[in-house]
Structure formats: C-alpha cells, structure tokens
Amino acid sequence: MAICDWPKEERPREKLLERGAASLSDAELLAIFLRSGSRGRTAVDVGRDMLKRTGSLRGLLDLPPARLAQLPGMRSVNRRALVLGALELGKRYLATELKRGFSLDNPEPAARLLTAELRGEPREVFAVLFLDNKHRVIGFEKMFYGTVDGAAVYPREVVRRALEFNAASVIVGHNHPSGVAEPSQADRDVTDRLRRALELVDVRVLDHLVIGDGHWESFSRRGWV
C-alpha cells in the first residue's frame, strides 16, 4: 500500500508536522528525505532496508559518500544530497549555537560539539576549543590528524594558535576510532605536556574529552586536569 493510502495520522510527513520529529521512527524519518519508494515498496520500506544493511541510523550516516551511493535506495543523486545535507545542517546548527559566545562551564556542551565533529572519523583527530576568560567559545580547530591508533600532537602549535586567538583557556579533545572512549596513558601524557606548555603563556587547559562510539570521557570529571 502506498503511503498516500495510509491513514493520515500514520503518514511520516503528517506525523512530523502534527506530533513532532521525535514521534517518527528512524525509518520514517529517513522516508521524509527519500520522498518516494521503489517498485512495490514505500519510502519507509526502503528506509528500513537501509538501516538493516548498515546496522543503525548512525551506521548509515557515517558511511562515506561513495559507499552511501552503493546502497539500494540511495543511488539517486538527489536523495544522497538531501540526506548528506541534512546531516551537515545538524552539525552546523550545533556548532553555531556553541560559537555564539556560549559559555562552556561543564563538559556536556563541549562533548556534544566534539561528538558531532569527530565521531565517525576513520582516523584519530585532535581538536581544540579556544575560550575567552568567561569560558565562551572564540574558536574551534581540528589541529592534528593521525591513523587509527593515534595522532601526533605538537604543544607548540596549540600554544601558537591560543596566542593568535588571545585565548584564556582551551578544551581539547580527540576521537578513538575503535569506539572505546577510555583514555590511554598516552592521552594523559599528551594532556600533561599541553598543560605545562600552555601554562607558560597563562592559558589553562580546562578539559580533555575523549570521544567514543556513543559515549565520551572527561579528564576534568576524573580530576586529571
């Protein structure tokens, strides 16, 4: 049965408008962007099939564009553009909210931004949030890129950028491509090196966040900074 023949209250678009996006399942939300199904299958059916093939909505959206194009139901350029555009829109919305002078007085908002930016990266990426003396964001940069196992971090480069931003403090973070957010001894050693280097120019390291698969760890919460 085509979606247009479903009861009105069960159609994904109508549910979205009347009850809000949270009322939709992952497959129904995908159907909004797919817009149509294939022969004998609704857009919701196609969405369910893609989720089954990739394991989850996260698995689907983390696919590189080239692999996304290979999925049945995603071979249309227009469909891929809509899905990838929606994903990027969500990332930019979160980043914009935090970059409007948002004060990072606890780990959660910084972790949300870093999760949106770093989760799903196939290699380790080390990023820095530069803050003013009221802990408001004045800059964000992905500074160092590595392999699956780690990224080389150069404290002098972080110091240089902190001075250019005139930052009073920083929050640093990196992802673990393995998905396990537990900090390693190497993570602790890098944090200590950064802290000592930045102390020389009166810049504090407020936190180091490790981003895993669906969860994160905070050095400040563990009393390590």
Coordinates of N, CA and C in Angstrom, one line a residue:
M1 N 0.8 -1.2 0.0 CA 0.0 0.0 0.0 C 0.9 1.2 0.0
A2 N 0.6 2.2 -0.9 CA 1.4 3.4 -1.0 C 1.1 4.2 0.3
I3 N 2.1 5.1 0.7 CA 2.0 5.9 1.9 C 0.8 6.8 1.7
C4 N 0.5 7.3 0.5 CA -0.7 8.2 0.4 C -2.0 7.5 0.7
D5 N -2.0 6.2 0.7 CA -3.2 5.4 1.1 C -3.3 5.1 2.5
W6 N -2.2 5.4 3.3 CA -2.2 5.1 4.7 C -3.2 6.0 5.4
P7 N -3.6 5.7 6.6 CA -4.4 6.7 7.4 C -3.5 7.9 7.6
K8 N -4.1 9.0 7.6 CA -3.4 10.3 7.6 C -2.5 10.4 8.8
E9 N -2.9 9.9 10.0 CA -2.2 10.1 11.2 C -0.9 9.2 11.2
E10 N -0.8 8.2 10.3 CA 0.3 7.3 10.2 C 1.3 7.7 9.1
R11 N 1.0 8.6 8.3 CA 1.9 9.1 7.3 C 3.1 9.8 7.9
P12 N 4.4 9.5 7.5 CA 5.5 10.2 8.2 C 5.5 11.7 8.1
R13 N 5.1 12.3 7.0 CA 5.1 13.7 6.9 C 4.1 14.4 7.8
E14 N 2.9 13.8 7.8 CA 1.8 14.3 8.7 C 2.2 14.1 10.2
K15 N 2.8 13.0 10.5 CA 3.2 12.7 11.9 C 4.2 13.8 12.3
L16 N 5.2 14.1 11.4 CA 6.2 15.0 11.7 C 5.6 16.4 12.0
L17 N 4.7 16.8 11.2 CA 4.1 18.2 11.3 C 3.1 18.2 12.5
E18 N 2.4 17.2 12.8 CA 1.4 17.2 13.9 C 1.9 16.8 15.2
R19 N 2.9 15.9 15.3 CA 3.4 15.4 16.5 C 4.8 15.6 16.8
G20 N 5.5 16.2 15.8 CA 7.0 16.5 16.0 C 7.9 15.4 15.5
A21 N 9.1 15.7 15.2 CA 10.1 14.8 14.6 C 10.4 13.6 15.6
A22 N 10.3 13.8 16.9 CA 10.6 12.8 17.8 C 9.6 11.6 17.8
S23 N 8.4 11.8 17.2 CA 7.4 10.8 17.1 C 7.7 9.8 16.0
L24 N 8.7 10.1 15.1 CA 9.0 9.3 14.0 C 10.1 8.2 14.3
S25 N 9.9 7.1 13.8 CA 11.0 6.1 13.9 C 12.1 6.5 13.0
D26 N 13.3 5.8 13.1 CA 14.4 6.1 12.2 C 14.0 5.9 10.7
A27 N 13.3 4.8 10.5 CA 12.9 4.6 9.1 C 12.0 5.6 8.5
E28 N 11.0 6.1 9.4 CA 10.1 7.1 9.0 C 10.8 8.4 8.7
L29 N 11.7 8.7 9.6 CA 12.5 10.0 9.4 C 13.3 9.9 8.1
L30 N 13.9 8.8 7.8 CA 14.6 8.6 6.5 C 13.6 8.8 5.3
A31 N 12.4 8.3 5.5 CA 11.5 8.4 4.4 C 11.1 9.8 4.0
I32 N 11.2 10.7 5.0 CA 11.0 12.1 4.7 C 11.9 12.6 3.7
F33 N 13.2 12.2 3.8 CA 14.2 12.7 2.9 C 14.3 11.8 1.6
L34 N 13.9 10.6 1.7 CA 13.9 9.7 0.5 C 12.7 10.2 -0.5
R35 N 11.6 10.6 0.1 CA 10.5 11.2 -0.6 C 9.6 10.2 -1.3
S36 N 10.2 9.2 -1.8 CA 9.4 8.2 -2.6 C 10.1 6.8 -2.4
G37 N 9.3 5.7 -2.7 CA 9.9 4.4 -2.6 C 10.4 3.9 -3.9
S38 N 10.4 2.6 -4.0 CA 10.7 2.0 -5.3 C 9.5 1.0 -5.7
R39 N 9.7 0.3 -6.7 CA 8.6 -0.5 -7.2 C 8.1 -1.5 -6.2
G40 N 6.8 -1.3 -5.8 CA 6.2 -2.2 -4.8 C 6.6 -2.0 -3.4
R41 N 7.4 -0.9 -3.1 CA 7.9 -0.6 -1.7 C 7.8 0.8 -1.4
T42 N 7.4 1.1 -0.2 CA 7.2 2.5 0.2 C 8.6 3.1 0.6
A43 N 8.6 4.4 0.8 CA 9.9 5.0 1.3 C 10.3 4.5 2.6
V44 N 9.3 4.2 3.5 CA 9.6 3.6 4.8 C 10.2 2.3 4.7
D45 N 9.7 1.5 3.7 CA 10.3 0.1 3.5 C 11.7 0.3 3.0
V46 N 12.0 1.2 2.1 CA 13.4 1.4 1.7 C 14.3 1.9 2.8
G47 N 13.7 2.8 3.7 CA 14.5 3.2 4.8 C 14.8 2.1 5.8
R48 N 13.8 1.2 6.0 CA 14.1 0.1 6.9 C 15.2 -0.8 6.4
D49 N 15.1 -1.0 5.0 CA 16.1 -1.9 4.4 C 17.5 -1.3 4.6
M50 N 17.7 0.0 4.4 CA 19.0 0.6 4.5 C 19.5 0.5 6.0
L51 N 18.6 0.7 6.9 CA 19.0 0.6 8.3 C 19.4 -0.8 8.7
K52 N 18.7 -1.8 8.1 CA 19.1 -3.2 8.3 C 20.5 -3.5 7.7
R53 N 20.8 -3.0 6.5 CA 22.0 -3.2 5.9 C 23.2 -2.6 6.6
T54 N 23.0 -1.4 7.2 CA 24.1 -0.7 7.9 C 24.1 -0.8 9.4
G55 N 23.1 -1.5 10.0 CA 23.0 -1.8 11.4 C 22.3 -0.7 12.2
S56 N 22.3 0.5 11.8 CA 21.7 1.6 12.6 C 21.7 2.9 11.8
L57 N 21.0 3.9 12.3 CA 21.0 5.2 11.6 C 22.4 5.8 11.7
R58 N 23.1 5.6 12.8 CA 24.5 6.0 12.9 C 25.3 5.3 11.9
G59 N 25.2 4.0 11.7 CA 26.0 3.3 10.7 C 25.7 3.8 9.3
L60 N 24.5 4.2 9.0 CA 24.1 4.7 7.7 C 24.8 6.1 7.5
L61 N 24.6 7.0 8.4 CA 25.1 8.3 8.2 C 26.6 8.5 8.3
D62 N 27.2 7.5 8.9 CA 28.7 7.5 9.0 C 29.4 7.0 7.7
L63 N 28.6 6.4 6.8 CA 29.2 5.9 5.6 C 29.8 7.0 4.7
P64 N 30.9 6.8 4.1 CA 31.5 7.8 3.2 C 30.5 7.9 2.0
P65 N 30.4 9.1 1.4 CA 29.5 9.3 0.2 C 29.6 8.2 -0.8
A66 N 30.8 7.7 -1.1 CA 30.9 6.7 -2.2 C 30.2 5.4 -1.8
R67 N 30.3 5.0 -0.5 CA 29.6 3.8 -0.1 C 28.1 4.0 0.1
L68 N 27.8 5.2 0.5 CA 26.3 5.5 0.6 C 25.7 5.4 -0.7
A69 N 26.4 5.8 -1.8 CA 25.8 5.7 -3.2 C 25.5 4.3 -3.6
Q70 N 26.2 3.3 -3.0 CA 26.0 1.9 -3.4 C 24.8 1.2 -2.8
L71 N 24.2 1.9 -1.8 CA 23.0 1.3 -1.1 C 21.8 1.4 -2.0
P72 N 21.0 0.3 -2.1 CA 19.8 0.4 -2.8 C 18.9 1.4 -2.2
G73 N 18.4 2.3 -3.0 CA 17.6 3.4 -2.4 C 18.3 4.7 -2.3
M74 N 19.7 4.6 -2.5 CA 20.5 5.9 -2.3 C 21.3 6.1 -3.6
R75 N 20.9 5.5 -4.7 CA 21.6 5.7 -5.9 C 21.3 7.0 -6.6
S76 N 20.2 7.6 -6.2 CA 19.8 8.9 -6.7 C 20.6 10.0 -6.2
V77 N 21.2 10.8 -7.0 CA 22.0 11.9 -6.5 C 21.2 12.9 -5.7
N78 N 19.9 13.1 -6.0 CA 19.1 14.0 -5.2 C 18.8 13.5 -3.8
R79 N 18.6 12.1 -3.7 CA 18.4 11.6 -2.4 C 19.6 11.7 -1.5
R80 N 20.8 11.4 -2.1 CA 22.0 11.4 -1.3 C 22.3 12.9 -0.9
A81 N 22.0 13.8 -1.8 CA 22.2 15.2 -1.4 C 21.3 15.7 -0.3
L82 N 20.1 15.2 -0.3 CA 19.2 15.6 0.8 C 19.6 15.0 2.1
V83 N 20.0 13.7 2.2 CA 20.4 13.0 3.4 C 21.8 13.6 3.9
L84 N 22.7 13.8 3.0 CA 24.0 14.4 3.5 C 23.9 15.8 3.9
G85 N 23.0 16.6 3.2 CA 22.8 17.9 3.5 C 22.1 18.1 4.9
A86 N 21.2 17.2 5.2 CA 20.5 17.2 6.5 C 21.5 16.9 7.6
L87 N 22.4 16.0 7.4 CA 23.4 15.6 8.4 C 24.3 16.8 8.6
E88 N 24.8 17.5 7.6 CA 25.7 18.6 7.8 C 24.9 19.8 8.4
L89 N 23.7 20.0 8.1 CA 22.9 21.0 8.7 C 22.8 20.9 10.2
G90 N 22.6 19.6 10.6 CA 22.6 19.4 12.1 C 23.9 19.7 12.7
K91 N 25.0 19.3 12.1 CA 26.3 19.6 12.7 C 26.6 21.1 12.8
R92 N 26.2 21.8 11.7 CA 26.4 23.3 11.7 C 25.5 24.0 12.7
Y93 N 24.3 23.5 12.9 CA 23.4 24.1 13.9 C 24.0 24.0 15.3
L94 N 24.5 22.8 15.6 CA 25.2 22.6 16.9 C 26.4 23.5 17.1
A95 N 27.2 23.5 16.0 CA 28.4 24.3 16.1 C 28.1 25.8 16.2
T96 N 27.1 26.3 15.5 CA 26.7 27.7 15.6 C 26.2 28.1 16.9
E97 N 25.5 27.2 17.6 CA 25.0 27.5 18.9 C 26.1 27.7 19.9
L98 N 27.1 26.8 19.8 CA 28.2 26.9 20.7 C 29.2 28.1 20.4
K99 N 29.2 28.5 19.1 CA 30.1 29.6 18.7 C 29.5 31.0 18.9
R100 N 28.3 31.1 19.4 CA 27.7 32.4 19.7 C 28.1 32.9 21.1
G101 N 29.3 32.7 21.5 CA 29.6 33.2 22.8 C 29.1 32.3 23.9
F102 N 28.7 31.0 23.6 CA 28.2 30.1 24.5 C 29.2 29.7 25.6
S103 N 28.9 29.8 26.8 CA 29.8 29.5 27.9 C 29.9 28.0 28.2
L104 N 31.1 27.5 28.2 CA 31.3 26.1 28.4 C 31.8 25.9 29.9
D105 N 30.8 25.9 30.8 CA 31.1 25.8 32.2 C 31.1 24.3 32.7
N106 N 30.7 23.4 31.8 CA 30.7 22.0 32.2 C 31.0 21.2 30.9
P107 N 31.3 19.9 31.0 CA 31.8 19.1 29.9 C 30.7 18.9 28.8
E108 N 29.4 18.8 29.2 CA 28.4 18.3 28.2 C 28.3 19.1 26.9
P109 N 28.2 20.4 26.9 CA 28.1 21.1 25.6 C 29.3 20.9 24.7
A110 N 30.5 21.0 25.3 CA 31.7 20.7 24.6 C 31.8 19.3 24.0
A111 N 31.3 18.4 24.8 CA 31.3 17.0 24.3 C 30.3 16.8 23.2
R112 N 29.2 17.5 23.2 CA 28.2 17.4 22.1 C 28.8 17.9 20.8
L113 N 29.5 19.1 20.9 CA 30.2 19.6 19.7 C 31.2 18.7 19.2
L114 N 32.1 18.2 20.1 CA 33.2 17.3 19.6 C 32.7 16.0 19.1
T115 N 31.6 15.5 19.7 CA 31.0 14.3 19.2 C 30.5 14.5 17.8
A116 N 29.8 15.6 17.5 CA 29.2 15.9 16.2 C 30.4 16.0 15.2
E117 N 31.5 16.6 15.6 CA 32.6 16.9 14.7 C 33.5 15.7 14.5
L118 N 33.7 14.8 15.5 CA 34.7 13.8 15.4 C 34.2 12.4 15.4
R119 N 33.0 12.1 15.8 CA 32.5 10.7 15.8 C 32.4 10.3 14.4
G120 N 32.8 9.1 14.1 CA 32.7 8.6 12.7 C 34.0 8.8 11.9
E121 N 34.9 9.6 12.4 CA 36.1 9.8 11.7 C 36.9 8.5 11.7
P122 N 37.4 8.1 10.5 CA 38.1 6.8 10.4 C 39.5 6.8 11.0
R123 N 40.0 8.0 11.3 CA 41.4 8.1 11.9 C 41.2 9.1 13.1
E124 N 42.2 9.1 13.9 CA 42.2 9.9 15.1 C 42.4 11.4 14.7
V125 N 41.6 12.2 15.3 CA 41.6 13.7 15.0 C 41.7 14.4 16.4
F126 N 42.6 15.3 16.5 CA 42.8 16.1 17.7 C 42.3 17.5 17.5
A127 N 41.3 17.9 18.3 CA 40.7 19.3 18.1 C 40.8 20.1 19.3
V128 N 40.7 21.4 19.1 CA 40.9 22.4 20.3 C 39.8 23.4 20.2
L129 N 39.1 23.6 21.3 CA 38.2 24.7 21.5 C 38.9 25.8 22.3
F130 N 39.0 27.0 21.7 CA 39.6 28.1 22.3 C 38.6 29.0 23.0
L131 N 38.8 29.4 24.2 CA 37.8 30.1 25.1 C 38.4 31.4 25.6
D132 N 37.5 32.4 25.9 CA 37.9 33.6 26.5 C 37.9 33.5 28.0
N133 N 38.1 34.6 28.7 CA 38.2 34.5 30.2 C 36.9 34.2 30.9
K134 N 35.7 34.1 30.1 CA 34.5 33.7 30.7 C 34.0 32.3 30.1
H135 N 35.0 31.6 29.6 CA 34.8 30.3 29.1 C 33.8 30.3 27.9
R136 N 33.8 31.4 27.1 CA 33.0 31.4 25.9 C 33.8 31.0 24.7
V137 N 33.2 30.3 23.8 CA 34.0 29.8 22.6 C 34.3 31.0 21.7
I138 N 35.6 31.1 21.3 CA 36.1 32.1 20.4 C 36.7 31.4 19.2
G139 N 36.9 30.1 19.2 CA 37.4 29.4 18.0 C 37.4 27.9 18.2
F140 N 37.4 27.2 17.1 CA 37.4 25.8 17.1 C 38.2 25.3 15.9
E141 N 39.2 24.4 16.2 CA 40.0 23.9 15.1 C 40.3 22.4 15.2
K142 N 40.3 21.7 14.1 CA 40.9 20.3 14.1 C 42.3 20.5 13.7
M143 N 43.2 20.2 14.7 CA 44.6 20.6 14.5 C 45.5 19.5 14.0
F144 N 45.3 18.3 14.5 CA 46.2 17.2 14.2 C 45.4 15.9 13.7
Y145 N 45.9 15.3 12.7 CA 45.3 14.1 12.1 C 46.3 13.0 12.2
G146 N 45.8 11.8 12.5 CA 46.7 10.6 12.6 C 46.1 9.4 11.9
T147 N 46.4 8.3 12.5 CA 46.0 7.0 12.0 C 44.9 6.4 12.9
V148 N 44.5 5.2 12.7 CA 43.5 4.6 13.6 C 44.0 4.5 15.0
D149 N 45.3 4.4 15.2 CA 45.9 4.2 16.5 C 46.3 5.5 17.2
G150 N 46.4 6.6 16.6 CA 46.8 7.8 17.3 C 47.2 9.0 16.3
A151 N 47.2 10.2 16.9 CA 47.6 11.4 16.2 C 48.8 12.0 16.9
A152 N 49.8 12.5 16.2 CA 50.9 13.2 16.9 C 50.4 14.6 17.2
V153 N 50.6 15.0 18.5 CA 50.2 16.3 18.9 C 51.4 17.2 19.3
Y154 N 51.4 18.4 18.7 CA 52.5 19.3 19.0 C 52.1 20.5 19.8
P155 N 52.5 20.5 21.1 CA 52.0 21.6 22.0 C 52.4 23.0 21.5
R156 N 53.5 23.1 20.8 CA 53.9 24.5 20.4 C 52.9 25.0 19.4
E157 N 52.3 24.2 18.6 CA 51.3 24.6 17.6 C 50.0 25.1 18.4
V158 N 49.6 24.3 19.4 CA 48.5 24.7 20.2 C 48.7 26.0 20.9
V159 N 49.9 26.2 21.4 CA 50.3 27.5 22.1 C 50.2 28.6 21.1
R160 N 50.7 28.4 19.9 CA 50.7 29.4 18.8 C 49.3 29.9 18.5
R161 N 48.4 28.9 18.3 CA 47.0 29.3 18.0 C 46.3 29.9 19.1
A162 N 46.6 29.4 20.3 CA 46.0 30.0 21.5 C 46.3 31.5 21.6
L163 N 47.6 31.8 21.3 CA 48.0 33.2 21.4 C 47.4 34.0 20.3
E164 N 47.2 33.4 19.1 CA 46.6 34.1 18.0 C 45.1 34.4 18.3
F165 N 44.5 33.5 19.0 CA 43.1 33.7 19.4 C 42.9 34.6 20.6
N166 N 44.1 34.9 21.3 CA 44.1 35.6 22.5 C 43.2 34.8 23.6
A167 N 43.3 33.5 23.6 CA 42.5 32.6 24.4 C 43.0 32.7 25.8
A168 N 42.1 32.6 26.8 CA 42.4 32.5 28.2 C 42.5 31.0 28.6
S169 N 41.8 30.1 27.9 CA 41.8 28.7 28.2 C 41.4 27.9 27.0
V170 N 41.6 26.6 27.1 CA 41.2 25.7 26.0 C 40.6 24.4 26.5
I171 N 39.8 23.8 25.7 CA 39.3 22.5 25.9 C 39.8 21.7 24.7
V172 N 40.5 20.6 25.0 CA 41.0 19.8 23.9 C 40.2 18.5 23.8
G173 N 40.2 17.8 22.7 CA 39.5 16.6 22.6 C 40.0 15.8 21.3
H174 N 39.8 14.5 21.4 CA 40.1 13.7 20.2 C 39.2 12.5 20.3
N175 N 39.1 11.8 19.1 CA 38.2 10.6 19.0 C 39.1 9.4 19.1
H176 N 38.4 8.3 19.5 CA 39.0 7.0 19.4 C 38.3 6.2 18.3
P177 N 38.9 6.0 17.2 CA 38.2 5.3 16.1 C 37.7 3.9 16.5
S178 N 38.3 3.3 17.5 CA 37.9 2.0 18.0 C 36.5 2.0 18.6
G179 N 36.1 3.2 19.0 CA 34.8 3.4 19.6 C 34.8 3.4 21.1
V180 N 36.0 3.0 21.7 CA 36.2 2.9 23.2 C 36.7 4.2 23.7
A181 N 36.0 4.9 24.5 CA 36.4 6.2 25.0 C 37.3 6.2 26.1
E182 N 37.7 5.1 26.7 CA 38.6 5.1 27.8 C 39.9 5.7 27.5
P183 N 40.3 6.7 28.2 CA 41.6 7.4 28.0 C 42.8 6.5 28.2
S184 N 43.8 6.6 27.3 CA 45.0 5.8 27.4 C 46.1 6.6 28.2
Q185 N 47.1 5.9 28.6 CA 48.2 6.6 29.2 C 48.8 7.6 28.3
A186 N 48.9 7.3 27.0 CA 49.4 8.3 26.1 C 48.5 9.6 26.1
D187 N 47.2 9.4 26.2 CA 46.3 10.6 26.3 C 46.6 11.4 27.5
R188 N 46.9 10.8 28.6 CA 47.2 11.5 29.8 C 48.6 12.2 29.7
D189 N 49.5 11.6 29.0 CA 50.8 12.2 28.8 C 50.7 13.4 27.9
V190 N 50.0 13.3 26.9 CA 49.8 14.5 26.0 C 49.1 15.6 26.7
T191 N 48.1 15.3 27.5 CA 47.5 16.4 28.3 C 48.4 17.1 29.2
D192 N 49.3 16.3 29.9 CA 50.3 16.9 30.8 C 51.2 17.8 30.0
R193 N 51.7 17.4 28.9 CA 52.6 18.2 28.0 C 51.9 19.5 27.6
L194 N 50.6 19.4 27.2 CA 49.9 20.6 26.8 C 49.7 21.5 27.9
R195 N 49.3 21.0 29.1 CA 49.1 21.8 30.3 C 50.3 22.6 30.6
R196 N 51.5 21.9 30.6 CA 52.7 22.6 31.0 C 53.1 23.7 30.0
A197 N 52.9 23.4 28.7 CA 53.3 24.3 27.7 C 52.4 25.6 27.7
L198 N 51.1 25.3 27.9 CA 50.2 26.5 27.9 C 50.2 27.3 29.2
E199 N 50.6 26.7 30.3 CA 50.8 27.4 31.5 C 51.9 28.5 31.3
L200 N 52.8 28.3 30.5 CA 53.9 29.3 30.2 C 53.4 30.6 29.6
V201 N 52.2 30.5 29.0 CA 51.6 31.7 28.4 C 50.3 32.0 29.0
D202 N 50.1 31.5 30.3 CA 48.9 31.8 31.0 C 47.6 31.4 30.4
V203 N 47.6 30.2 29.8 CA 46.4 29.6 29.2 C 46.1 28.3 29.9
R204 N 44.9 28.2 30.4 CA 44.6 27.0 31.1 C 44.0 25.9 30.2
V205 N 44.3 24.6 30.5 CA 43.6 23.5 29.9 C 42.4 23.1 30.9
L206 N 41.2 23.4 30.4 CA 40.0 23.1 31.3 C 39.6 21.7 31.2
D207 N 39.8 21.0 30.1 CA 39.4 19.6 30.0 C 40.0 19.0 28.8
H208 N 40.0 17.7 28.8 CA 40.4 16.9 27.6 C 39.3 15.8 27.5
L209 N 38.6 15.9 26.4 CA 37.5 15.0 26.1 C 37.8 13.9 25.1
V210 N 37.6 12.7 25.5 CA 37.8 11.5 24.5 C 36.5 11.0 24.0
I211 N 36.3 11.1 22.7 CA 35.0 10.8 22.1 C 35.1 9.3 21.6
G212 N 34.1 8.5 22.0 CA 34.0 7.2 21.6 C 32.7 7.0 20.7
D213 N 32.3 5.8 20.7 CA 31.1 5.4 19.9 C 29.8 5.5 20.8
G214 N 29.2 6.7 20.8 CA 28.0 6.9 21.5 C 28.3 7.4 23.0
H215 N 29.5 7.5 23.4 CA 29.8 8.0 24.7 C 31.2 8.7 24.7
W216 N 31.4 9.4 25.8 CA 32.7 10.2 25.9 C 33.2 10.2 27.4
E217 N 34.4 10.5 27.5 CA 35.0 10.6 28.8 C 35.7 12.0 29.0
S218 N 35.6 12.5 30.2 CA 36.1 13.8 30.6 C 37.3 13.7 31.6
F219 N 38.4 14.3 31.3 CA 39.5 14.4 32.2 C 39.2 15.2 33.4
S220 N 38.4 16.3 33.2 CA 38.1 17.2 34.4 C 37.2 16.4 35.4
R221 N 36.3 15.6 34.9 CA 35.4 14.8 35.8 C 36.2 13.8 36.6
R222 N 37.3 13.4 36.0 CA 38.1 12.4 36.7 C 39.2 13.0 37.6
G223 N 39.2 14.4 37.6 CA 40.2 15.1 38.4 C 41.6 15.0 37.8
W224 N 41.8 14.9 36.5 CA 43.1 14.7 35.9 C 43.6 16.1 35.3
V225 N 42.8 17.1 35.3 CA 43.3 18.4 34.9 C 42.9 19.5 35.9

